[in-house]
Amino acid sequence: ETISIQELANRMSERSVDVIKFLMQQGQMMKPGDIIEPDLAELIASEFGHTVRRVAESDVEEGIFNVADNVENLVPRPPVVTIMGHVDHGKTSLLDAIRKTSVVSGEAGGITQHIGAYQVEQGGQKITFIDTPGHAAFTAMRARGAQATDIAILVVAADDSVMPQTIESINHAKSAGVPIIVAINKIDKPGADASKVRNALLQHEVFVESMGGEVLDVEVSALKGTNLDKLLDAILLQSEILELKADPTRTAEGVVIEAQLDKGRGPVATVLVQTGTLKIGDIVVAGDEWGRVRALITDKGAQLKEALPSMPVEVLGMQGTPLAGDRFAVVESESKAREIAEYRQRVAREKQVAKSAGQRGSLEQMMSQLQDTGLKEFPLLIKGDVQGSIEAIIGALDKLGTDEVRARIVHSGAGAITESDIALAGASRAAIIGFNVRANKQAREAAEREGIEIRYYNIIYDLVDDVKDAMSGLLSPER
Ligand code: GDP
């Protein structure tokens, strides 16, 4: 666990200047917001006459999260599916159409409600769909260390074929090691050309069966409801190959799909049970929140006494709202739940302080995402006040490049950061750098919406230094 100099000083009840002075004597120039490694923190602490007790996550959370299943108790569980693909290729339509078929075919009663995921039945077998299409949610969850998805449905419109977000989706699925099933959508359209889609996918190393590969593909029309059962069958087939199993006899563990504060019901978290059985009365920890399960409600509005593996359920009874992607687990007592929640709140606070002090978090986060996708290029979009400074920056960044990692400038230009810069950065997964320029209001809003990082600099050296740090982060093996 790393810590900022400020936080370390606080915890020792020392002044941060004294810590910095000590570091200077050791030949290290640092600022209060700088983050230091545990070893150095320990050295400083003992230098200031403190005994160190490192509270590792494993101490507080020992035996709570990622507890292995007992092999003898494993039984098959339904697959959890996420739908990905290019915008307008029909992800939402497909999710709606699949949900509708299941309602028609009949689980009794209940009005369907959006809880972030739903379950359908095909031939007596269940399939869970994550209800947020696209890879944004998928990536956000993975960034929090959760992998909820077993199978990715790649929707490709037959009249549009492979597009940039199709490729991104492929990369996301591949980097997560999640198998793809291709749904060639909109086959009802006059211009539909399914074989063109299959061919285009070849170039991105998605080999469907008819091309000699192993990736299942199904031609569908979300609009007309064509071949949806074939798609569900393909999912079940794939899931058989994966031999998905869980242990329903143990205490539950899983991931938060979404959560919000409901006026009437208090905090409501939709969780996906990944293993074990979640029961009413269980005490759960999710992220840095905890609670006692008061009610479990399905996507069809049914109240359950318990939820089995791969089931998405709304949980009532949390003390606060956790975040999508947070892992949850059942613990034995309220005091244990509190301890973990408080520990995690403290860690989160420290990270926040470190981030606002050092402004380092996000670039590095972005780098680790890049690494997920296997990229060793660092895409940047650079806006500056004058052409001369932009050229100087690009020149300096060029020099940083190595055989393994380099900056790729997707766009550069003089002037303020605009909405179209955000769109371009979004499409190419680039960070935006503003040198002596700012983003206008629309651009700021768009960046917020799209979760795109804008960094402002007025000293070239600082800029280059940050990029350098981020690049070396990309290369270090422990990330
Ligand atoms: P998303 O952005 O991927 O979620 O795409 P949407 O589900 O919003 O669909 C985009 C547009 O394509 C909408 O106008 C849909 O009505 C249309 N669409 C979706 N599926 C089909 C289909 O199978 N056939 C036809 N003709 N249109 C479809």
PDB file of C-alpha atoms in Angstrom, residues 176-424:
ATOM      1  CA  ALA A 176     -10.436  -9.900 -20.703  1.00  0.00           C
ATOM      2  CA  GLY A 177     -10.190 -13.424 -22.081  1.00  0.00           C
ATOM      3  CA  VAL A 178     -13.942 -13.506 -22.625  1.00  0.00           C
ATOM      4  CA  PRO A 179     -15.176 -15.562 -25.589  1.00  0.00           C
ATOM      5  CA  ILE A 180     -17.147 -13.764 -28.284  1.00  0.00           C
ATOM      6  CA  ILE A 181     -20.340 -14.779 -30.016  1.00  0.00           C
ATOM      7  CA  VAL A 182     -21.090 -12.698 -33.091  1.00  0.00           C
ATOM      8  CA  ALA A 183     -24.654 -11.524 -33.606  1.00  0.00           C
ATOM      9  CA  ILE A 184     -24.943 -10.280 -37.166  1.00  0.00           C
ATOM     10  CA  ASN A 185     -27.888  -7.953 -36.723  1.00  0.00           C
ATOM     11  CA  LYS A 186     -30.325  -6.171 -39.034  1.00  0.00           C
ATOM     12  CA  ILE A 187     -30.456  -9.033 -41.524  1.00  0.00           C
ATOM     13  CA  ASP A 188     -33.980  -7.840 -42.368  1.00  0.00           C
ATOM     14  CA  LYS A 189     -32.508  -4.783 -44.051  1.00  0.00           C
ATOM     15  CA  PRO A 190     -32.236  -4.663 -47.848  1.00  0.00           C
ATOM     16  CA  GLY A 191     -28.536  -3.772 -47.767  1.00  0.00           C
ATOM     17  CA  ALA A 192     -27.652  -6.537 -45.302  1.00  0.00           C
ATOM     18  CA  ASP A 193     -24.520  -8.501 -46.172  1.00  0.00           C
ATOM     19  CA  ALA A 194     -23.628 -11.068 -43.530  1.00  0.00           C
ATOM     20  CA  SER A 195     -20.681 -12.556 -45.399  1.00  0.00           C
ATOM     21  CA  LYS A 196     -19.092  -9.149 -45.662  1.00  0.00           C
ATOM     22  CA  VAL A 197     -19.263  -8.949 -41.863  1.00  0.00           C
ATOM     23  CA  ARG A 198     -17.647 -12.379 -41.470  1.00  0.00           C
ATOM     24  CA  ASN A 199     -14.859 -11.378 -43.821  1.00  0.00           C
ATOM     25  CA  ALA A 200     -14.280  -8.076 -42.109  1.00  0.00           C
ATOM     26  CA  LEU A 201     -14.045  -9.865 -38.754  1.00  0.00           C
ATOM     27  CA  LEU A 202     -11.233 -12.043 -40.127  1.00  0.00           C
ATOM     28  CA  GLN A 203      -9.001  -9.017 -40.257  1.00  0.00           C
ATOM     29  CA  HIS A 204      -9.482  -8.590 -36.541  1.00  0.00           C
ATOM     30  CA  GLU A 205      -8.794 -12.203 -35.781  1.00  0.00           C
ATOM     31  CA  VAL A 206     -12.336 -13.168 -35.073  1.00  0.00           C
ATOM     32  CA  PHE A 207     -12.745 -16.399 -37.012  1.00  0.00           C
ATOM     33  CA  VAL A 208     -16.328 -17.564 -37.239  1.00  0.00           C
ATOM     34  CA  GLU A 209     -17.175 -21.192 -37.884  1.00  0.00           C
ATOM     35  CA  SER A 210     -17.928 -20.860 -41.575  1.00  0.00           C
ATOM     36  CA  MET A 211     -14.482 -19.297 -41.989  1.00  0.00           C
ATOM     37  CA  GLY A 212     -12.841 -22.258 -40.336  1.00  0.00           C
ATOM     38  CA  GLY A 213     -12.756 -20.764 -36.877  1.00  0.00           C
ATOM     39  CA  GLU A 214     -14.451 -21.524 -33.601  1.00  0.00           C
ATOM     40  CA  VAL A 215     -16.398 -18.343 -32.942  1.00  0.00           C
ATOM     41  CA  LEU A 216     -20.144 -18.919 -33.063  1.00  0.00           C
ATOM     42  CA  ASP A 217     -22.135 -16.503 -35.174  1.00  0.00           C
ATOM     43  CA  VAL A 218     -25.849 -16.030 -35.616  1.00  0.00           C
ATOM     44  CA  GLU A 219     -27.728 -13.857 -38.078  1.00  0.00           C
ATOM     45  CA  VAL A 220     -30.445 -12.019 -36.232  1.00  0.00           C
ATOM     46  CA  SER A 221     -32.914  -9.214 -36.514  1.00  0.00           C
ATOM     47  CA  ALA A 222     -33.603  -7.504 -33.223  1.00  0.00           C
ATOM     48  CA  LEU A 223     -36.342  -5.552 -34.926  1.00  0.00           C
ATOM     49  CA  LYS A 224     -38.242  -8.563 -36.275  1.00  0.00           C
ATOM     50  CA  GLY A 225     -37.200 -10.940 -33.536  1.00  0.00           C
ATOM     51  CA  THR A 226     -35.574 -13.290 -36.041  1.00  0.00           C
ATOM     52  CA  ASN A 227     -33.298 -16.079 -34.733  1.00  0.00           C
ATOM     53  CA  LEU A 228     -33.191 -14.844 -31.162  1.00  0.00           C
ATOM     54  CA  ASP A 229     -33.674 -18.415 -29.957  1.00  0.00           C
ATOM     55  CA  LYS A 230     -30.712 -19.464 -32.111  1.00  0.00           C
ATOM     56  CA  LEU A 231     -28.634 -16.797 -30.427  1.00  0.00           C
ATOM     57  CA  LEU A 232     -29.709 -18.039 -26.997  1.00  0.00           C
ATOM     58  CA  ASP A 233     -28.854 -21.600 -28.032  1.00  0.00           C
ATOM     59  CA  ALA A 234     -25.416 -20.443 -29.145  1.00  0.00           C
ATOM     60  CA  ILE A 235     -24.915 -18.835 -25.747  1.00  0.00           C
ATOM     61  CA  LEU A 236     -25.873 -22.072 -23.994  1.00  0.00           C
ATOM     62  CA  LEU A 237     -23.550 -24.055 -26.236  1.00  0.00           C
ATOM     63  CA  GLN A 238     -20.677 -21.712 -25.533  1.00  0.00           C
ATOM     64  CA  SER A 239     -21.426 -21.839 -21.851  1.00  0.00           C
ATOM     65  CA  GLU A 240     -21.302 -25.626 -21.885  1.00  0.00           C
ATOM     66  CA  ILE A 241     -17.849 -25.419 -23.406  1.00  0.00           C
ATOM     67  CA  LEU A 242     -16.806 -23.036 -20.644  1.00  0.00           C
ATOM     68  CA  GLU A 243     -18.097 -25.426 -17.958  1.00  0.00           C
ATOM     69  CA  LEU A 244     -19.228 -22.568 -15.752  1.00  0.00           C
ATOM     70  CA  LYS A 245     -19.612 -23.691 -12.168  1.00  0.00           C
ATOM     71  CA  ALA A 246     -20.198 -22.286  -8.717  1.00  0.00           C
ATOM     72  CA  ASP A 247     -20.770 -23.524  -5.186  1.00  0.00           C
ATOM     73  CA  PRO A 248     -24.281 -22.639  -4.021  1.00  0.00           C
ATOM     74  CA  THR A 249     -23.712 -24.061  -0.546  1.00  0.00           C
ATOM     75  CA  ARG A 250     -21.273 -21.398   0.595  1.00  0.00           C
ATOM     76  CA  THR A 251     -21.726 -17.745   1.581  1.00  0.00           C
ATOM     77  CA  ALA A 252     -22.219 -15.426  -1.354  1.00  0.00           C
ATOM     78  CA  GLU A 253     -19.656 -13.403  -3.243  1.00  0.00           C
ATOM     79  CA  GLY A 254     -20.156 -11.320  -6.320  1.00  0.00           C
ATOM     80  CA  VAL A 255     -20.108  -7.929  -7.916  1.00  0.00           C
ATOM     81  CA  VAL A 256     -22.219  -4.788  -7.788  1.00  0.00           C
ATOM     82  CA  ILE A 257     -23.823  -4.097 -11.170  1.00  0.00           C
ATOM     83  CA  GLU A 258     -25.352  -0.769 -10.250  1.00  0.00           C
ATOM     84  CA  ALA A 259     -26.525   1.103  -7.188  1.00  0.00           C
ATOM     85  CA  GLN A 260     -28.464   4.191  -6.353  1.00  0.00           C
ATOM     86  CA  LEU A 261     -30.187   5.964  -3.538  1.00  0.00           C
ATOM     87  CA  ASP A 262     -33.922   5.476  -3.813  1.00  0.00           C
ATOM     88  CA  LYS A 263     -36.118   8.030  -2.050  1.00  0.00           C
ATOM     89  CA  GLY A 264     -38.476   5.476  -0.615  1.00  0.00           C
ATOM     90  CA  ARG A 265     -36.284   2.403  -0.285  1.00  0.00           C
ATOM     91  CA  GLY A 266     -32.933   3.874   0.679  1.00  0.00           C
ATOM     92  CA  PRO A 267     -29.752   2.555  -0.928  1.00  0.00           C
ATOM     93  CA  VAL A 268     -30.556  -0.029  -3.595  1.00  0.00           C
ATOM     94  CA  ALA A 269     -27.752  -2.131  -5.035  1.00  0.00           C
ATOM     95  CA  THR A 270     -28.134  -4.589  -7.862  1.00  0.00           C
ATOM     96  CA  VAL A 271     -25.652  -7.343  -7.319  1.00  0.00           C
ATOM     97  CA  LEU A 272     -24.686 -10.324  -9.383  1.00  0.00           C
ATOM     98  CA  VAL A 273     -24.150 -13.358  -7.200  1.00  0.00           C
ATOM     99  CA  GLN A 274     -21.090 -15.087  -8.647  1.00  0.00           C
ATOM    100  CA  THR A 275     -20.832 -17.916  -6.199  1.00  0.00           C
ATOM    101  CA  GLY A 276     -22.632 -18.997  -3.043  1.00  0.00           C
ATOM    102  CA  THR A 277     -26.190 -18.196  -2.075  1.00  0.00           C
ATOM    103  CA  LEU A 278     -27.181 -14.741  -0.900  1.00  0.00           C
ATOM    104  CA  LYS A 279     -29.897 -14.804   1.728  1.00  0.00           C
ATOM    105  CA  ILE A 280     -32.140 -12.380   3.522  1.00  0.00           C
ATOM    106  CA  GLY A 281     -30.498 -11.451   6.815  1.00  0.00           C
ATOM    107  CA  ASP A 282     -26.963 -11.882   5.438  1.00  0.00           C
ATOM    108  CA  ILE A 283     -24.491  -9.177   6.372  1.00  0.00           C
ATOM    109  CA  VAL A 284     -22.665  -7.984   3.289  1.00  0.00           C
ATOM    110  CA  VAL A 285     -19.744  -5.742   2.481  1.00  0.00           C
ATOM    111  CA  ALA A 286     -19.661  -4.087  -0.939  1.00  0.00           C
ATOM    112  CA  GLY A 287     -16.825  -1.748  -1.733  1.00  0.00           C
ATOM    113  CA  ASP A 288     -16.649   0.536   1.273  1.00  0.00           C
ATOM    114  CA  GLU A 289     -20.289   0.083   2.243  1.00  0.00           C
ATOM    115  CA  TRP A 290     -21.999  -2.590   4.263  1.00  0.00           C
ATOM    116  CA  GLY A 291     -25.500  -3.620   5.219  1.00  0.00           C
ATOM    117  CA  ARG A 292     -27.850  -6.362   6.272  1.00  0.00           C
ATOM    118  CA  VAL A 293     -29.931  -7.822   3.449  1.00  0.00           C
ATOM    119  CA  ARG A 294     -33.528  -6.777   4.067  1.00  0.00           C
ATOM    120  CA  ALA A 295     -35.010  -7.799   0.721  1.00  0.00           C
ATOM    121  CA  LEU A 296     -33.945  -9.460  -2.522  1.00  0.00           C
ATOM    122  CA  ILE A 297     -35.902  -8.466  -5.617  1.00  0.00           C
ATOM    123  CA  THR A 298     -35.563  -9.855  -9.131  1.00  0.00           C
ATOM    124  CA  ASP A 299     -35.813  -8.049 -12.461  1.00  0.00           C
ATOM    125  CA  LYS A 300     -39.393  -9.299 -12.615  1.00  0.00           C
ATOM    126  CA  GLY A 301     -40.249  -7.676  -9.317  1.00  0.00           C
ATOM    127  CA  ALA A 302     -40.392 -10.960  -7.425  1.00  0.00           C
ATOM    128  CA  GLN A 303     -39.289 -11.031  -3.787  1.00  0.00           C
ATOM    129  CA  LEU A 304     -36.848 -13.826  -3.036  1.00  0.00           C
ATOM    130  CA  LYS A 305     -35.605 -15.387   0.164  1.00  0.00           C
ATOM    131  CA  GLU A 306     -32.314 -16.246  -1.476  1.00  0.00           C
ATOM    132  CA  ALA A 307     -30.402 -15.661  -4.704  1.00  0.00           C
ATOM    133  CA  LEU A 308     -28.319 -18.342  -6.407  1.00  0.00           C
ATOM    134  CA  PRO A 309     -25.124 -18.081  -8.498  1.00  0.00           C
ATOM    135  CA  SER A 310     -25.379 -15.937 -11.674  1.00  0.00           C
ATOM    136  CA  MET A 311     -28.559 -14.356 -10.417  1.00  0.00           C
ATOM    137  CA  PRO A 312     -28.870 -10.591 -10.517  1.00  0.00           C
ATOM    138  CA  VAL A 313     -30.898  -9.191  -7.628  1.00  0.00           C
ATOM    139  CA  GLU A 314     -31.683  -5.899  -6.074  1.00  0.00           C
ATOM    140  CA  VAL A 315     -30.483  -5.801  -2.502  1.00  0.00           C
ATOM    141  CA  LEU A 316     -32.201  -3.575   0.024  1.00  0.00           C
ATOM    142  CA  GLY A 317     -30.672  -2.856   3.382  1.00  0.00           C
ATOM    143  CA  MET A 318     -27.283  -1.341   2.547  1.00  0.00           C
ATOM    144  CA  GLN A 319     -26.152   1.568   4.732  1.00  0.00           C
ATOM    145  CA  GLY A 320     -24.894   3.477   1.707  1.00  0.00           C
ATOM    146  CA  THR A 321     -24.589   3.075  -2.045  1.00  0.00           C
ATOM    147  CA  PRO A 322     -21.598   1.102  -3.288  1.00  0.00           C
ATOM    148  CA  LEU A 323     -20.189   1.628  -6.799  1.00  0.00           C
ATOM    149  CA  ALA A 324     -20.756  -0.392  -9.919  1.00  0.00           C
ATOM    150  CA  GLY A 325     -17.958  -2.902 -10.134  1.00  0.00           C
ATOM    151  CA  ASP A 326     -17.410  -3.129  -6.377  1.00  0.00           C
ATOM    152  CA  ARG A 327     -17.000  -6.661  -5.140  1.00  0.00           C
ATOM    153  CA  PHE A 328     -19.329  -7.807  -2.426  1.00  0.00           C
ATOM    154  CA  ALA A 329     -19.120 -10.653   0.037  1.00  0.00           C
ATOM    155  CA  VAL A 330     -21.020 -11.953   3.008  1.00  0.00           C
ATOM    156  CA  VAL A 331     -19.291 -11.605   6.375  1.00  0.00           C
ATOM    157  CA  GLU A 332     -20.021 -13.220   9.720  1.00  0.00           C
ATOM    158  CA  SER A 333     -20.788 -10.169  11.827  1.00  0.00           C
ATOM    159  CA  GLU A 334     -21.722  -6.519  11.755  1.00  0.00           C
ATOM    160  CA  SER A 335     -18.509  -5.576  13.483  1.00  0.00           C
ATOM    161  CA  LYS A 336     -16.451  -7.341  10.807  1.00  0.00           C
ATOM    162  CA  ALA A 337     -18.507  -5.594   8.119  1.00  0.00           C
ATOM    163  CA  ARG A 338     -17.880  -2.226   9.759  1.00  0.00           C
ATOM    164  CA  GLU A 339     -14.192  -2.893  10.096  1.00  0.00           C
ATOM    165  CA  ILE A 340     -13.803  -3.710   6.415  1.00  0.00           C
ATOM    166  CA  ALA A 341     -15.993  -0.837   5.280  1.00  0.00           C
ATOM    167  CA  GLU A 342     -14.087   1.644   7.403  1.00  0.00           C
ATOM    168  CA  TYR A 343     -10.757   0.310   6.271  1.00  0.00           C
ATOM    169  CA  ARG A 344     -11.809   0.660   2.665  1.00  0.00           C
ATOM    170  CA  GLN A 345     -13.187   4.141   3.218  1.00  0.00           C
ATOM    171  CA  ARG A 346      -9.854   5.174   4.615  1.00  0.00           C
ATOM    172  CA  VAL A 347      -7.972   3.703   1.674  1.00  0.00           C
ATOM    173  CA  ALA A 348     -10.344   5.455  -0.732  1.00  0.00           C
ATOM    174  CA  ARG A 349      -9.874   8.760   1.082  1.00  0.00           C
ATOM    175  CA  GLU A 350      -6.134   8.446   0.906  1.00  0.00           C
ATOM    176  CA  LYS A 351      -6.252   7.696  -2.779  1.00  0.00           C
ATOM    177  CA  GLN A 352      -8.445  10.738  -3.299  1.00  0.00           C
ATOM    178  CA  VAL A 353      -6.061  12.957  -1.371  1.00  0.00           C
ATOM    179  CA  ALA A 354      -3.117  11.576  -3.267  1.00  0.00           C
ATOM    180  CA  LYS A 355      -4.913  12.134  -6.522  1.00  0.00           C
ATOM    181  CA  SER A 356      -5.918  15.721  -5.910  1.00  0.00           C
ATOM    182  CA  ALA A 357      -2.493  16.508  -4.545  1.00  0.00           C
ATOM    183  CA  GLY A 358      -0.478  14.853  -7.234  1.00  0.00           C
ATOM    184  CA  GLN A 359      -2.939  14.704 -10.118  1.00  0.00           C
ATOM    185  CA  ARG A 360      -1.306  11.472 -11.087  1.00  0.00           C
ATOM    186  CA  GLY A 361      -4.045   8.955 -10.756  1.00  0.00           C
ATOM    187  CA  SER A 362      -5.843   9.170 -14.013  1.00  0.00           C
ATOM    188  CA  LEU A 363      -3.072   9.066 -16.558  1.00  0.00           C
ATOM    189  CA  GLU A 364      -1.779   5.977 -14.867  1.00  0.00           C
ATOM    190  CA  GLN A 365      -5.233   4.512 -14.729  1.00  0.00           C
ATOM    191  CA  MET A 366      -5.528   5.136 -18.403  1.00  0.00           C
ATOM    192  CA  MET A 367      -2.250   3.425 -18.996  1.00  0.00           C
ATOM    193  CA  SER A 368      -3.357   0.347 -17.151  1.00  0.00           C
ATOM    194  CA  GLN A 369      -6.459   0.272 -19.286  1.00  0.00           C
ATOM    195  CA  LEU A 370      -4.303   0.522 -22.361  1.00  0.00           C
ATOM    196  CA  GLN A 371      -2.305  -2.348 -21.119  1.00  0.00           C
ATOM    197  CA  ASP A 372      -5.476  -4.347 -20.737  1.00  0.00           C
ATOM    198  CA  THR A 373      -6.050  -3.963 -24.420  1.00  0.00           C
ATOM    199  CA  GLY A 374      -2.487  -4.979 -25.143  1.00  0.00           C
ATOM    200  CA  LEU A 375      -1.551  -1.609 -26.603  1.00  0.00           C
ATOM    201  CA  LYS A 376       1.913  -0.314 -26.159  1.00  0.00           C
ATOM    202  CA  GLU A 377       1.076   2.956 -27.744  1.00  0.00           C
ATOM    203  CA  PHE A 378       0.099   5.943 -25.762  1.00  0.00           C
ATOM    204  CA  PRO A 379      -2.493   7.863 -27.758  1.00  0.00           C
ATOM    205  CA  LEU A 380      -2.558  11.597 -27.100  1.00  0.00           C
ATOM    206  CA  LEU A 381      -4.457  14.535 -28.498  1.00  0.00           C
ATOM    207  CA  ILE A 382      -2.567  17.766 -28.014  1.00  0.00           C
ATOM    208  CA  LYS A 383      -3.952  21.283 -28.151  1.00  0.00           C
ATOM    209  CA  GLY A 384      -1.689  24.255 -27.548  1.00  0.00           C
ATOM    210  CA  ASP A 385      -1.675  28.034 -27.667  1.00  0.00           C
ATOM    211  CA  VAL A 386       0.735  28.320 -30.549  1.00  0.00           C
ATOM    212  CA  GLN A 387       2.036  25.954 -33.204  1.00  0.00           C
ATOM    213  CA  GLY A 388       5.608  26.424 -31.998  1.00  0.00           C
ATOM    214  CA  SER A 389       4.970  25.028 -28.541  1.00  0.00           C
ATOM    215  CA  ILE A 390       3.008  22.109 -29.977  1.00  0.00           C
ATOM    216  CA  GLU A 391       5.934  21.197 -32.187  1.00  0.00           C
ATOM    217  CA  ALA A 392       8.289  21.401 -29.244  1.00  0.00           C
ATOM    218  CA  ILE A 393       6.045  19.096 -27.228  1.00  0.00           C
ATOM    219  CA  ILE A 394       5.717  16.559 -30.020  1.00  0.00           C
ATOM    220  CA  GLY A 395       9.466  16.627 -30.536  1.00  0.00           C
ATOM    221  CA  ALA A 396      10.089  15.982 -26.849  1.00  0.00           C
ATOM    222  CA  LEU A 397       7.524  13.178 -26.717  1.00  0.00           C
ATOM    223  CA  ASP A 398       9.039  11.568 -29.798  1.00  0.00           C
ATOM    224  CA  LYS A 399      12.346  11.293 -27.999  1.00  0.00           C
ATOM    225  CA  LEU A 400      10.667   9.405 -25.152  1.00  0.00           C
ATOM    226  CA  GLY A 401       9.547   6.628 -27.445  1.00  0.00           C
ATOM    227  CA  THR A 402      11.183   3.231 -27.327  1.00  0.00           C
ATOM    228  CA  ASP A 403      10.653   0.005 -29.236  1.00  0.00           C
ATOM    229  CA  GLU A 404       8.189  -1.070 -26.584  1.00  0.00           C
ATOM    230  CA  VAL A 405       6.109   1.981 -25.974  1.00  0.00           C
ATOM    231  CA  ARG A 406       5.658   5.316 -27.604  1.00  0.00           C
ATOM    232  CA  ALA A 407       3.311   8.266 -27.735  1.00  0.00           C
ATOM    233  CA  ARG A 408       1.015   8.345 -30.729  1.00  0.00           C
ATOM    234  CA  ILE A 409      -0.357  11.774 -31.529  1.00  0.00           C
ATOM    235  CA  VAL A 410      -3.851  11.211 -32.871  1.00  0.00           C
ATOM    236  CA  HIS A 411      -4.365  14.916 -33.461  1.00  0.00           C
ATOM    237  CA  SER A 412      -2.751  18.219 -32.618  1.00  0.00           C
ATOM    238  CA  GLY A 413      -3.545  21.832 -33.226  1.00  0.00           C
ATOM    239  CA  ALA A 414      -3.624  25.364 -31.893  1.00  0.00           C
ATOM    240  CA  GLY A 415      -6.667  26.683 -30.057  1.00  0.00           C
ATOM    241  CA  ALA A 416      -9.050  25.742 -27.270  1.00  0.00           C
ATOM    242  CA  ILE A 417     -10.136  22.142 -26.660  1.00  0.00           C
ATOM    243  CA  THR A 418     -13.497  21.615 -28.354  1.00  0.00           C
ATOM    244  CA  GLU A 419     -16.216  19.022 -28.376  1.00  0.00           C
ATOM    245  CA  SER A 420     -14.902  17.481 -31.558  1.00  0.00           C
ATOM    246  CA  ASP A 421     -11.532  16.974 -29.881  1.00  0.00           C
ATOM    247  CA  ILE A 422     -13.341  15.034 -27.176  1.00  0.00           C
ATOM    248  CA  ALA A 423     -15.112  12.888 -29.740  1.00  0.00           C
ATOM    249  CA  LEU A 424     -11.876  12.111 -31.518  1.00  0.00           C
TER     250      LEU A 424
END
